[in-house]
Amino acid sequence: METARDRCVIVHYHEISLKRGNRPLFLRRLQQNLVRALEDLGAPRVTQLTGRILLEPRPGADPEVVVERLRHVFGLANLALAERTGTSLEELKRGVDRVTQGRTFASFRITARRAFKTLPHTSVELNRELGAHVLGRHATRVDLEQSELNIHVEVLPGQAFVYGDRRPGPGGLPVGVSGTVAALLSGGIDSPVAAWRLMKRGCRVVFVHFHSVPYLPDDSIRKARDLAERLTRWQYYSRLYLVPFGEIQRSVVLAVPGPARVVIYRRLMMRIAEALGRRAGAAALVTGDSLGQVASQTLQNLACIEGAAGLPVLRPLIGMDKLEITAQAQVLGTFETSIEPDADCCTLFVPKHPGTRVSREEAAAMEARLDVAALVAQGVEGAREETIAFPAGCGPFPAKENREARAAGSRPR
């Protein structure tokens, strides 16, 4: 008789298996993230198996909600709601019956894998026996190339798992294994995609948003919050720094010629974001720059802007065009928010014809007219920190786990 514990989720990972010496750390963080994703549904039981993870949701948890949550956990190659059975042929047949019960499918195949090699039947024999069993109960046919239903059977020591609908995971690395970065988050299309791509590489992202309230309405702040909330479901806990930048821009306008102002603004943003990022333990900055997209993103201007930062500047979108970035934003679900009209700090005190080739020497000469240290301190001290959690109510990861992630960066992978 089927029990609640017969239903489970089988999670497969791919890239993590290549990490060798750091694999235990990566797997431990992946398991922590799986639990965090379902925290408000009741902590699931998580068991490490050979090459896969077994996750047992709490009784009463909606299976579709569980699967949807897990599809936002970086590090997963695929996952499936599975039936757990014994390893005998009769028990496997009963598991196949539960997977196919109530379903109609024009074609199918059995994909059996044995990690338990002492089982009397080989994988080929299991495919044949279980396939014949399905043919005896359903009006269907075998199609090994383009089957409508692929019934997976995984036989492990002492237990087996049968499932039919394997769903793709997001891939990448578990958030937290690559340390922390600080992302400059505008209300536009590019920067949320850039932040997401760093999460996919295992980074926890701190968001820094520059606004020009009260010179402009607070629409950009609302958009930044909305975008940060949507991105937080991929990393579970976020810090958002809201930096008032209008007065700083005003000081630049009074001292710097129009064509160079955008570059000077961006250099000041880099310094402020770096200071706030270091406060949160960030080891790099992230921007949504795409080469040649706007005047500030020419090679010379990018080099000039980066020269103001004391941390590495990561640009995951640098070789992507606007259509590629927009398509990624639409898949991610940030596009609709990003295109809502707003007035962000980039529209304040911006010249009609910004310079495209500002050298570091020219920037240094113009910054000599400013009290750069005071302007940076003004931005840092004026920043308001907000925290965002998903699921609601969860807090940051313990400091011990963050130290482990930083230590992993110094060990060979």
mmCIF file of C-alpha atoms in Angstrom:
data_model
loop_
_atom_site.group_PDB
_atom_site.id
_atom_site.type_symbol
_atom_site.label_atom_id
_atom_site.label_comp_id
_atom_site.label_asym_id
_atom_site.label_seq_id
_atom_site.Cartn_x
_atom_site.Cartn_y
_atom_site.Cartn_z
ATOM 1 C CA MET A 1 0.000 0.000 0.000
ATOM 2 C CA GLU A 2 1.327 3.460 -0.917
ATOM 3 C CA THR A 3 2.212 5.719 2.008
ATOM 4 C CA ALA A 4 3.004 9.421 2.191
ATOM 5 C CA ARG A 5 6.689 8.583 2.517
ATOM 6 C CA ASP A 6 6.625 6.753 -0.841
ATOM 7 C CA ARG A 7 6.358 10.164 -2.570
ATOM 8 C CA CYS A 8 9.602 12.071 -2.666
ATOM 9 C CA VAL A 9 11.714 14.347 -4.858
ATOM 10 C CA ILE A 10 14.863 13.112 -6.560
ATOM 11 C CA VAL A 11 17.355 15.886 -7.286
ATOM 12 C CA HIS A 12 20.262 15.485 -9.685
ATOM 13 C CA TYR A 13 23.209 17.857 -9.877
ATOM 14 C CA HIS A 14 25.872 18.052 -12.554
ATOM 15 C CA GLU A 15 28.571 20.698 -12.240
ATOM 16 C CA ILE A 16 29.004 20.077 -8.528
ATOM 17 C CA SER A 17 30.179 16.539 -9.238
ATOM 18 C CA LEU A 18 33.255 18.006 -10.975
ATOM 19 C CA LYS A 19 34.449 19.970 -7.941
ATOM 20 C CA ARG A 20 36.555 17.210 -6.379
ATOM 21 C CA GLY A 21 38.107 18.559 -3.162
ATOM 22 C CA ASN A 22 35.349 21.115 -2.534
ATOM 23 C CA ARG A 23 32.485 18.780 -3.376
ATOM 24 C CA PRO A 24 31.382 18.236 0.264
ATOM 25 C CA LEU A 25 31.119 22.004 0.784
ATOM 26 C CA PHE A 26 29.140 22.465 -2.426
ATOM 27 C CA LEU A 27 26.779 19.611 -1.590
ATOM 28 C CA ARG A 28 26.290 20.842 1.966
ATOM 29 C CA ARG A 29 25.368 24.312 0.709
ATOM 30 C CA LEU A 30 23.044 22.846 -1.931
ATOM 31 C CA GLN A 31 21.229 20.868 0.750
ATOM 32 C CA GLN A 32 20.937 23.983 2.923
ATOM 33 C CA ASN A 33 19.479 25.902 -0.010
ATOM 34 C CA LEU A 34 16.976 23.126 -0.737
ATOM 35 C CA VAL A 35 15.766 23.295 2.850
ATOM 36 C CA ARG A 36 15.649 27.113 2.784
ATOM 37 C CA ALA A 37 13.533 27.127 -0.392
ATOM 38 C CA LEU A 38 10.842 25.078 1.397
ATOM 39 C CA GLU A 39 11.229 26.544 4.867
ATOM 40 C CA ASP A 40 7.704 27.922 5.158
ATOM 41 C CA LEU A 41 6.237 24.577 4.029
ATOM 42 C CA GLY A 42 7.957 22.719 6.835
ATOM 43 C CA ALA A 43 11.592 21.675 6.710
ATOM 44 C CA PRO A 44 11.946 18.635 4.441
ATOM 45 C CA ARG A 45 14.131 15.639 5.190
ATOM 46 C CA VAL A 46 17.215 15.716 2.950
ATOM 47 C CA THR A 47 19.421 12.677 2.347
ATOM 48 C CA GLN A 48 22.579 12.511 0.255
ATOM 49 C CA LEU A 49 22.585 9.466 -2.029
ATOM 50 C CA THR A 50 25.066 8.362 -4.662
ATOM 51 C CA GLY A 51 25.134 11.112 -7.290
ATOM 52 C CA ARG A 52 21.756 12.506 -6.263
ATOM 53 C CA ILE A 53 19.818 13.961 -3.335
ATOM 54 C CA LEU A 54 16.603 12.555 -1.867
ATOM 55 C CA LEU A 55 14.219 15.168 -0.545
ATOM 56 C CA GLU A 56 11.122 14.223 1.443
ATOM 57 C CA PRO A 57 8.668 17.133 1.815
ATOM 58 C CA ARG A 58 6.594 17.407 4.949
ATOM 59 C CA PRO A 59 3.114 15.803 4.805
ATOM 60 C CA GLY A 60 0.575 18.223 3.396
ATOM 61 C CA ALA A 61 3.033 20.176 1.252
ATOM 62 C CA ASP A 62 1.636 20.751 -2.248
ATOM 63 C CA PRO A 63 3.895 18.739 -4.599
ATOM 64 C CA GLU A 64 3.614 21.301 -7.404
ATOM 65 C CA VAL A 65 4.573 24.140 -5.062
ATOM 66 C CA VAL A 66 7.542 22.072 -3.879
ATOM 67 C CA VAL A 67 8.716 21.459 -7.449
ATOM 68 C CA GLU A 68 8.266 25.109 -8.448
ATOM 69 C CA ARG A 69 10.314 26.266 -5.445
ATOM 70 C CA LEU A 70 13.082 23.775 -6.174
ATOM 71 C CA ARG A 71 13.314 24.909 -9.795
ATOM 72 C CA HIS A 72 14.690 28.181 -8.409
ATOM 73 C CA VAL A 73 17.563 26.487 -6.567
ATOM 74 C CA PHE A 74 20.836 26.936 -8.403
ATOM 75 C CA GLY A 75 22.976 23.827 -8.646
ATOM 76 C CA LEU A 76 20.211 21.488 -9.823
ATOM 77 C CA ALA A 77 20.468 19.805 -13.211
ATOM 78 C CA ASN A 78 16.976 18.315 -12.942
ATOM 79 C CA LEU A 79 14.432 17.104 -10.409
ATOM 80 C CA ALA A 80 11.381 14.871 -10.339
ATOM 81 C CA LEU A 81 8.521 13.800 -8.103
ATOM 82 C CA ALA A 82 9.265 10.106 -7.652
ATOM 83 C CA GLU A 83 7.807 6.924 -6.219
ATOM 84 C CA ARG A 84 10.109 5.113 -3.793
ATOM 85 C CA THR A 85 9.982 1.316 -4.009
ATOM 86 C CA GLY A 86 11.961 -1.747 -3.096
ATOM 87 C CA THR A 87 14.425 -3.261 -5.542
ATOM 88 C CA SER A 88 12.576 -6.460 -6.509
ATOM 89 C CA LEU A 89 11.056 -6.666 -9.960
ATOM 90 C CA GLU A 90 7.525 -6.866 -8.552
ATOM 91 C CA GLU A 91 8.050 -3.764 -6.424
ATOM 92 C CA LEU A 92 9.460 -1.893 -9.414
ATOM 93 C CA LYS A 93 6.389 -2.872 -11.450
ATOM 94 C CA ARG A 94 4.136 -1.477 -8.728
ATOM 95 C CA GLY A 95 6.118 1.745 -8.796
ATOM 96 C CA VAL A 96 5.685 1.963 -12.580
ATOM 97 C CA ASP A 97 1.957 1.394 -12.120
ATOM 98 C CA ARG A 98 1.740 4.341 -9.714
ATOM 99 C CA VAL A 99 3.623 6.613 -12.112
ATOM 100 C CA THR A 100 1.410 5.694 -15.091
ATOM 101 C CA GLN A 101 -1.883 5.486 -13.207
ATOM 102 C CA GLY A 102 -4.582 7.633 -14.821
ATOM 103 C CA ARG A 103 -2.315 8.747 -17.661
ATOM 104 C CA THR A 104 -2.660 8.247 -21.389
ATOM 105 C CA PHE A 105 0.436 8.361 -23.574
ATOM 106 C CA ALA A 106 0.850 7.384 -27.202
ATOM 107 C CA SER A 107 4.445 6.222 -26.727
ATOM 108 C CA PHE A 108 6.883 5.543 -23.908
ATOM 109 C CA ARG A 109 10.278 4.184 -22.993
ATOM 110 C CA ILE A 110 11.834 2.783 -19.840
ATOM 111 C CA THR A 111 15.204 4.235 -18.789
ATOM 112 C CA ALA A 112 16.608 2.030 -16.029
ATOM 113 C CA ARG A 113 19.910 2.672 -14.259
ATOM 114 C CA ARG A 114 21.478 0.456 -11.618
ATOM 115 C CA ALA A 115 23.820 1.820 -9.002
ATOM 116 C CA PHE A 116 23.124 -1.501 -7.237
ATOM 117 C CA LYS A 117 24.977 -3.909 -9.549
ATOM 118 C CA THR A 118 24.200 -7.052 -7.510
ATOM 119 C CA LEU A 119 20.544 -6.857 -8.532
ATOM 120 C CA PRO A 120 19.692 -10.054 -10.446
ATOM 121 C CA HIS A 121 18.478 -8.068 -13.484
ATOM 122 C CA THR A 122 20.684 -5.897 -15.703
ATOM 123 C CA SER A 123 19.512 -2.469 -16.877
ATOM 124 C CA VAL A 124 18.631 -3.935 -20.294
ATOM 125 C CA GLU A 125 16.602 -6.678 -18.678
ATOM 126 C CA LEU A 126 14.791 -4.174 -16.464
ATOM 127 C CA ASN A 127 13.965 -2.069 -19.531
ATOM 128 C CA ARG A 128 12.538 -5.138 -21.259
ATOM 129 C CA GLU A 129 10.580 -6.508 -18.277
ATOM 130 C CA LEU A 130 9.104 -3.176 -17.205
ATOM 131 C CA GLY A 131 8.369 -2.192 -20.793
ATOM 132 C CA ALA A 132 6.412 -5.408 -21.320
ATOM 133 C CA HIS A 133 4.542 -4.697 -18.082
ATOM 134 C CA VAL A 134 3.459 -1.258 -19.341
ATOM 135 C CA LEU A 135 2.420 -2.655 -22.727
ATOM 136 C CA GLY A 136 0.238 -5.185 -20.947
ATOM 137 C CA ARG A 137 -1.674 -2.454 -19.102
ATOM 138 C CA HIS A 138 -1.819 0.504 -21.520
ATOM 139 C CA ALA A 139 -2.734 1.018 -25.175
ATOM 140 C CA THR A 140 0.604 2.477 -26.179
ATOM 141 C CA ARG A 141 3.842 1.646 -27.997
ATOM 142 C CA VAL A 142 7.562 1.766 -27.335
ATOM 143 C CA ASP A 143 9.529 4.655 -28.887
ATOM 144 C CA LEU A 144 13.146 4.933 -27.816
ATOM 145 C CA GLU A 145 13.827 8.164 -29.737
ATOM 146 C CA GLN A 146 10.864 10.495 -29.221
ATOM 147 C CA SER A 147 8.739 8.977 -26.503
ATOM 148 C CA GLU A 148 5.844 10.941 -25.046
ATOM 149 C CA LEU A 149 6.610 9.504 -21.591
ATOM 150 C CA ASN A 150 10.055 8.504 -20.371
ATOM 151 C CA ILE A 151 9.760 6.362 -17.237
ATOM 152 C CA HIS A 152 12.983 6.566 -15.255
ATOM 153 C CA VAL A 153 13.931 3.768 -12.876
ATOM 154 C CA GLU A 154 16.922 4.304 -10.580
ATOM 155 C CA VAL A 155 17.965 1.305 -8.498
ATOM 156 C CA LEU A 156 20.182 2.000 -5.477
ATOM 157 C CA PRO A 157 21.276 -0.249 -2.616
ATOM 158 C CA GLY A 158 18.130 -1.129 -0.666
ATOM 159 C CA GLN A 159 15.714 1.135 -2.522
ATOM 160 C CA ALA A 160 14.668 2.325 -5.958
ATOM 161 C CA PHE A 161 12.953 5.374 -7.423
ATOM 162 C CA VAL A 162 10.525 5.521 -10.323
ATOM 163 C CA TYR A 163 9.398 8.747 -11.962
ATOM 164 C CA GLY A 164 8.035 9.979 -15.263
ATOM 165 C CA ASP A 165 8.235 13.770 -15.398
ATOM 166 C CA ARG A 166 11.799 14.958 -14.952
ATOM 167 C CA ARG A 167 11.911 18.733 -14.916
ATOM 168 C CA PRO A 168 14.968 20.844 -15.706
ATOM 169 C CA GLY A 169 16.695 22.761 -12.943
ATOM 170 C CA PRO A 170 18.460 26.090 -13.425
ATOM 171 C CA GLY A 171 21.963 24.578 -13.362
ATOM 172 C CA GLY A 172 24.882 26.603 -12.053
ATOM 173 C CA LEU A 173 26.343 26.470 -8.558
ATOM 174 C CA PRO A 174 24.567 26.716 -5.186
ATOM 175 C CA VAL A 175 24.209 30.312 -4.044
ATOM 176 C CA GLY A 176 26.778 30.987 -1.350
ATOM 177 C CA VAL A 177 29.684 28.810 -2.489
ATOM 178 C CA SER A 178 31.411 31.619 -4.422
ATOM 179 C CA GLY A 179 31.223 34.374 -1.816
ATOM 180 C CA THR A 180 29.462 37.745 -1.953
ATOM 181 C CA VAL A 181 29.357 40.458 -4.612
ATOM 182 C CA ALA A 182 27.764 43.910 -4.665
ATOM 183 C CA ALA A 183 25.609 44.646 -7.733
ATOM 184 C CA LEU A 184 24.723 48.145 -8.882
ATOM 185 C CA LEU A 185 20.981 47.734 -9.418
ATOM 186 C CA SER A 186 19.199 50.302 -11.564
ATOM 187 C CA GLY A 187 15.552 50.132 -12.521
ATOM 188 C CA GLY A 188 16.475 49.067 -16.045
ATOM 189 C CA ILE A 189 16.585 45.775 -17.920
ATOM 190 C CA ASP A 190 20.291 44.950 -17.731
ATOM 191 C CA SER A 191 21.398 45.083 -14.098
ATOM 192 C CA PRO A 192 18.884 42.510 -12.715
ATOM 193 C CA VAL A 193 20.009 40.019 -15.370
ATOM 194 C CA ALA A 194 23.655 40.654 -14.482
ATOM 195 C CA ALA A 195 22.935 40.067 -10.780
ATOM 196 C CA TRP A 196 21.050 36.846 -11.578
ATOM 197 C CA ARG A 197 23.919 35.509 -13.655
ATOM 198 C CA LEU A 198 26.305 35.984 -10.718
ATOM 199 C CA MET A 199 23.859 34.166 -8.431
ATOM 200 C CA LYS A 200 23.941 31.311 -10.915
ATOM 201 C CA ARG A 201 27.713 31.141 -10.462
ATOM 202 C CA GLY A 202 27.244 30.672 -6.725
ATOM 203 C CA CYS A 203 27.505 34.278 -5.512
ATOM 204 C CA ARG A 204 25.296 35.894 -2.941
ATOM 205 C CA VAL A 205 24.421 39.366 -4.236
ATOM 206 C CA VAL A 206 24.084 42.575 -2.257
ATOM 207 C CA PHE A 207 22.122 45.238 -4.167
ATOM 208 C CA VAL A 208 23.076 48.921 -4.324
ATOM 209 C CA HIS A 209 20.574 51.323 -5.894
ATOM 210 C CA PHE A 210 21.255 55.031 -6.516
ATOM 211 C CA HIS A 211 18.267 57.399 -6.555
ATOM 212 C CA SER A 212 17.724 61.148 -6.819
ATOM 213 C CA VAL A 213 14.911 61.736 -4.340
ATOM 214 C CA PRO A 214 13.810 64.487 -3.651
ATOM 215 C CA TYR A 215 14.929 65.921 -6.990
ATOM 216 C CA LEU A 216 12.959 63.159 -8.729
ATOM 217 C CA PRO A 217 9.992 60.992 -7.626
ATOM 218 C CA ASP A 218 10.676 57.760 -5.725
ATOM 219 C CA ASP A 219 9.518 55.506 -8.590
ATOM 220 C CA SER A 220 13.015 54.089 -9.082
ATOM 221 C CA ILE A 221 13.170 53.046 -5.409
ATOM 222 C CA ARG A 222 9.917 51.122 -5.771
ATOM 223 C CA LYS A 223 11.205 49.424 -8.904
ATOM 224 C CA ALA A 224 14.502 48.543 -7.227
ATOM 225 C CA ARG A 225 12.611 46.950 -4.337
ATOM 226 C CA ASP A 226 10.391 44.986 -6.719
ATOM 227 C CA LEU A 227 13.379 43.738 -8.704
ATOM 228 C CA ALA A 228 15.331 42.832 -5.566
ATOM 229 C CA GLU A 229 12.329 40.919 -4.205
ATOM 230 C CA ARG A 230 11.982 38.927 -7.422
ATOM 231 C CA LEU A 231 15.707 38.117 -7.449
ATOM 232 C CA THR A 232 15.690 37.174 -3.768
ATOM 233 C CA ARG A 233 13.697 34.008 -4.471
ATOM 234 C CA TRP A 234 16.933 32.734 -6.071
ATOM 235 C CA GLN A 235 19.110 33.508 -3.014
ATOM 236 C CA TYR A 236 16.550 33.603 -0.153
ATOM 237 C CA TYR A 237 17.951 36.626 1.693
ATOM 238 C CA SER A 238 19.114 39.988 0.322
ATOM 239 C CA ARG A 239 20.420 43.348 1.429
ATOM 240 C CA LEU A 240 19.337 46.394 -0.571
ATOM 241 C CA TYR A 241 21.177 49.674 -0.078
ATOM 242 C CA LEU A 242 19.301 52.791 -1.241
ATOM 243 C CA VAL A 243 21.795 55.597 -1.851
ATOM 244 C CA PRO A 244 20.655 59.255 -2.254
ATOM 245 C CA PHE A 245 22.668 60.540 -5.193
ATOM 246 C CA GLY A 246 20.964 63.794 -6.218
ATOM 247 C CA GLU A 247 23.070 66.130 -4.057
ATOM 248 C CA ILE A 248 26.244 64.341 -5.156
ATOM 249 C CA GLN A 249 25.261 64.844 -8.798
ATOM 250 C CA ARG A 250 24.582 68.496 -8.097
ATOM 251 C CA SER A 251 28.114 68.911 -6.745
ATOM 252 C CA VAL A 252 29.521 67.282 -9.889
ATOM 253 C CA VAL A 253 27.482 69.567 -12.179
ATOM 254 C CA LEU A 254 28.988 72.633 -10.515
ATOM 255 C CA ALA A 255 32.579 71.470 -11.082
ATOM 256 C CA VAL A 256 32.730 69.143 -14.103
ATOM 257 C CA PRO A 257 32.110 69.923 -17.810
ATOM 258 C CA GLY A 258 29.028 68.290 -19.321
ATOM 259 C CA PRO A 259 30.635 65.637 -21.552
ATOM 260 C CA ALA A 260 32.525 64.037 -18.646
ATOM 261 C CA ARG A 261 29.795 64.105 -16.007
ATOM 262 C CA VAL A 262 28.380 60.624 -16.640
ATOM 263 C CA VAL A 263 31.823 59.062 -16.240
ATOM 264 C CA ILE A 264 32.439 60.993 -13.018
ATOM 265 C CA TYR A 265 28.992 59.961 -11.718
ATOM 266 C CA ARG A 266 29.824 56.317 -12.435
ATOM 267 C CA ARG A 267 33.249 56.563 -10.784
ATOM 268 C CA LEU A 268 31.619 57.937 -7.634
ATOM 269 C CA MET A 269 29.005 55.180 -7.751
ATOM 270 C CA MET A 270 31.777 52.603 -7.944
ATOM 271 C CA ARG A 271 33.468 54.014 -4.859
ATOM 272 C CA ILE A 272 30.223 54.194 -2.865
ATOM 273 C CA ALA A 273 29.126 50.703 -3.932
ATOM 274 C CA GLU A 274 32.561 49.367 -3.007
ATOM 275 C CA ALA A 275 32.367 50.865 0.488
ATOM 276 C CA LEU A 276 28.883 49.442 1.058
ATOM 277 C CA GLY A 277 29.877 46.134 -0.503
ATOM 278 C CA ARG A 278 32.915 45.758 1.748
ATOM 279 C CA ARG A 279 30.645 46.383 4.719
ATOM 280 C CA ALA A 280 28.622 43.333 3.594
ATOM 281 C CA GLY A 281 31.698 41.196 2.855
ATOM 282 C CA ALA A 282 31.639 41.604 -0.940
ATOM 283 C CA ALA A 283 34.746 40.595 -2.870
ATOM 284 C CA ALA A 284 33.735 42.166 -6.209
ATOM 285 C CA LEU A 285 31.342 44.619 -7.854
ATOM 286 C CA VAL A 286 28.831 43.679 -10.576
ATOM 287 C CA THR A 287 27.393 45.917 -13.290
ATOM 288 C CA GLY A 288 25.028 45.388 -16.205
ATOM 289 C CA ASP A 289 27.400 46.936 -18.737
ATOM 290 C CA SER A 290 27.178 45.754 -22.346
ATOM 291 C CA LEU A 291 30.020 46.899 -24.567
ATOM 292 C CA GLY A 292 29.065 49.873 -26.733
ATOM 293 C CA GLN A 293 25.419 49.986 -25.618
ATOM 294 C CA VAL A 294 25.586 53.585 -24.321
ATOM 295 C CA ALA A 295 28.227 56.300 -24.130
ATOM 296 C CA SER A 296 29.516 55.237 -20.704
ATOM 297 C CA GLN A 297 30.081 51.688 -21.977
ATOM 298 C CA THR A 298 32.789 52.271 -24.563
ATOM 299 C CA LEU A 299 36.055 50.472 -23.867
ATOM 300 C CA GLN A 300 37.817 53.665 -22.834
ATOM 301 C CA ASN A 301 35.031 54.820 -20.546
ATOM 302 C CA LEU A 302 34.644 51.382 -18.970
ATOM 303 C CA ALA A 303 38.369 51.332 -18.210
ATOM 304 C CA CYS A 304 38.184 54.841 -16.776
ATOM 305 C CA ILE A 305 35.182 53.986 -14.568
ATOM 306 C CA GLU A 306 36.689 50.712 -13.376
ATOM 307 C CA GLY A 307 39.862 52.570 -12.365
ATOM 308 C CA ALA A 308 37.963 54.158 -9.478
ATOM 309 C CA ALA A 309 37.171 50.790 -7.892
ATOM 310 C CA GLY A 310 39.448 48.946 -5.507
ATOM 311 C CA LEU A 311 37.531 45.694 -6.023
ATOM 312 C CA PRO A 312 37.297 43.641 -9.229
ATOM 313 C CA VAL A 313 34.419 44.719 -11.473
ATOM 314 C CA LEU A 314 32.470 41.817 -13.018
ATOM 315 C CA ARG A 315 30.421 42.431 -16.181
ATOM 316 C CA PRO A 316 28.543 39.217 -17.059
ATOM 317 C CA LEU A 317 26.623 40.906 -19.917
ATOM 318 C CA ILE A 318 29.589 42.556 -21.616
ATOM 319 C CA GLY A 319 29.319 40.521 -24.846
ATOM 320 C CA MET A 320 25.504 40.360 -25.030
ATOM 321 C CA ASP A 321 23.331 42.642 -27.140
ATOM 322 C CA LYS A 322 20.095 44.262 -25.994
ATOM 323 C CA LEU A 323 17.882 41.625 -27.619
ATOM 324 C CA GLU A 324 19.717 38.805 -25.809
ATOM 325 C CA ILE A 325 19.538 40.627 -22.484
ATOM 326 C CA THR A 326 15.852 41.430 -22.969
ATOM 327 C CA ALA A 327 15.064 37.793 -23.755
ATOM 328 C CA GLN A 328 16.821 36.711 -20.543
ATOM 329 C CA ALA A 329 14.926 39.354 -18.531
ATOM 330 C CA GLN A 330 11.628 38.071 -19.920
ATOM 331 C CA VAL A 331 12.450 34.500 -18.902
ATOM 332 C CA LEU A 332 13.606 35.707 -15.497
ATOM 333 C CA GLY A 333 10.421 37.707 -14.965
ATOM 334 C CA THR A 334 12.090 41.079 -14.364
ATOM 335 C CA PHE A 335 11.319 42.603 -17.773
ATOM 336 C CA GLU A 336 7.815 43.903 -17.033
ATOM 337 C CA THR A 337 9.013 45.701 -13.916
ATOM 338 C CA SER A 338 12.097 47.080 -15.650
ATOM 339 C CA ILE A 339 10.131 48.721 -18.472
ATOM 340 C CA GLU A 340 7.724 50.526 -16.153
ATOM 341 C CA PRO A 341 8.261 54.291 -16.575
ATOM 342 C CA ASP A 342 10.308 55.949 -13.866
ATOM 343 C CA ALA A 343 12.788 58.775 -13.366
ATOM 344 C CA ASP A 344 16.038 57.384 -12.018
ATOM 345 C CA CYS A 345 19.244 59.226 -11.216
ATOM 346 C CA CYS A 346 20.580 58.593 -14.731
ATOM 347 C CA THR A 347 18.040 61.125 -16.071
ATOM 348 C CA LEU A 348 19.104 63.902 -13.691
ATOM 349 C CA PHE A 349 21.809 66.398 -14.708
ATOM 350 C CA VAL A 350 22.810 64.335 -17.748
ATOM 351 C CA PRO A 351 24.252 66.247 -20.743
ATOM 352 C CA LYS A 352 22.835 65.854 -24.249
ATOM 353 C CA HIS A 353 26.182 64.689 -25.626
ATOM 354 C CA PRO A 354 28.149 62.656 -23.052
ATOM 355 C CA GLY A 355 31.776 61.946 -23.820
ATOM 356 C CA THR A 356 32.716 58.503 -25.144
ATOM 357 C CA ARG A 357 36.478 58.671 -24.598
ATOM 358 C CA VAL A 358 37.277 60.062 -21.149
ATOM 359 C CA SER A 359 40.779 59.056 -20.067
ATOM 360 C CA ARG A 360 41.813 58.267 -16.519
ATOM 361 C CA GLU A 361 44.051 61.325 -16.529
ATOM 362 C CA GLU A 362 41.162 63.580 -17.572
ATOM 363 C CA ALA A 363 38.918 62.035 -14.925
ATOM 364 C CA ALA A 364 41.574 62.526 -12.243
ATOM 365 C CA ALA A 365 42.008 66.166 -13.234
ATOM 366 C CA MET A 366 38.262 66.836 -12.987
ATOM 367 C CA GLU A 367 37.933 64.952 -9.700
ATOM 368 C CA ALA A 368 40.656 67.178 -8.300
ATOM 369 C CA ARG A 369 38.025 69.939 -8.355
ATOM 370 C CA LEU A 370 35.813 67.854 -6.057
ATOM 371 C CA ASP A 371 36.135 66.624 -2.490
ATOM 372 C CA VAL A 372 35.776 63.009 -3.619
ATOM 373 C CA ALA A 373 36.257 61.513 -0.154
ATOM 374 C CA ALA A 374 33.516 63.722 1.280
ATOM 375 C CA LEU A 375 31.115 62.882 -1.556
ATOM 376 C CA VAL A 376 31.725 59.158 -1.110
ATOM 377 C CA ALA A 377 31.215 59.464 2.654
ATOM 378 C CA GLN A 378 28.012 61.420 1.994
ATOM 379 C CA GLY A 379 26.672 58.596 -0.167
ATOM 380 C CA VAL A 380 27.695 55.846 2.241
ATOM 381 C CA GLU A 381 26.370 57.587 5.331
ATOM 382 C CA GLY A 382 23.106 58.492 3.600
ATOM 383 C CA ALA A 383 22.455 54.963 2.375
ATOM 384 C CA ARG A 384 19.452 53.185 3.851
ATOM 385 C CA GLU A 385 19.733 49.417 4.245
ATOM 386 C CA GLU A 386 16.696 47.214 3.737
ATOM 387 C CA THR A 387 16.476 43.423 4.032
ATOM 388 C CA ILE A 388 14.378 41.125 1.890
ATOM 389 C CA ALA A 389 13.673 37.457 2.627
ATOM 390 C CA PHE A 390 12.164 34.562 0.701
ATOM 391 C CA PRO A 391 10.286 32.706 2.025
ATOM 392 C CA ALA A 392 9.102 35.590 4.195
ATOM 393 C CA GLY A 393 10.519 35.541 7.691
ATOM 394 C CA CYS A 394 13.759 33.683 7.032
ATOM 395 C CA GLY A 395 17.008 35.360 8.014
ATOM 396 C CA PRO A 396 20.564 35.420 6.676
ATOM 397 C CA PHE A 397 22.703 32.322 6.588
ATOM 398 C CA PRO A 398 24.826 31.765 9.715
ATOM 399 C CA ALA A 399 28.265 33.377 9.727
ATOM 400 C CA LYS A 400 29.914 29.940 9.846
ATOM 401 C CA GLU A 401 28.454 29.034 6.463
ATOM 402 C CA ASN A 402 29.670 32.310 4.953
ATOM 403 C CA ARG A 403 33.195 31.659 6.259
ATOM 404 C CA GLU A 404 33.136 28.223 4.622
ATOM 405 C CA ALA A 405 32.167 29.780 1.292
ATOM 406 C CA ARG A 406 35.004 32.306 1.480
ATOM 407 C CA ALA A 407 37.473 29.577 2.414
ATOM 408 C CA ALA A 408 36.433 27.533 -0.634
ATOM 409 C CA GLY A 409 37.800 30.259 -2.882
ATOM 410 C CA SER A 410 41.329 29.543 -1.664
ATOM 411 C CA ARG A 411 41.204 25.781 -2.275
ATOM 412 C CA PRO A 412 41.553 24.058 -5.626
ATOM 413 C CA ARG A 413 38.263 22.940 -7.186
#
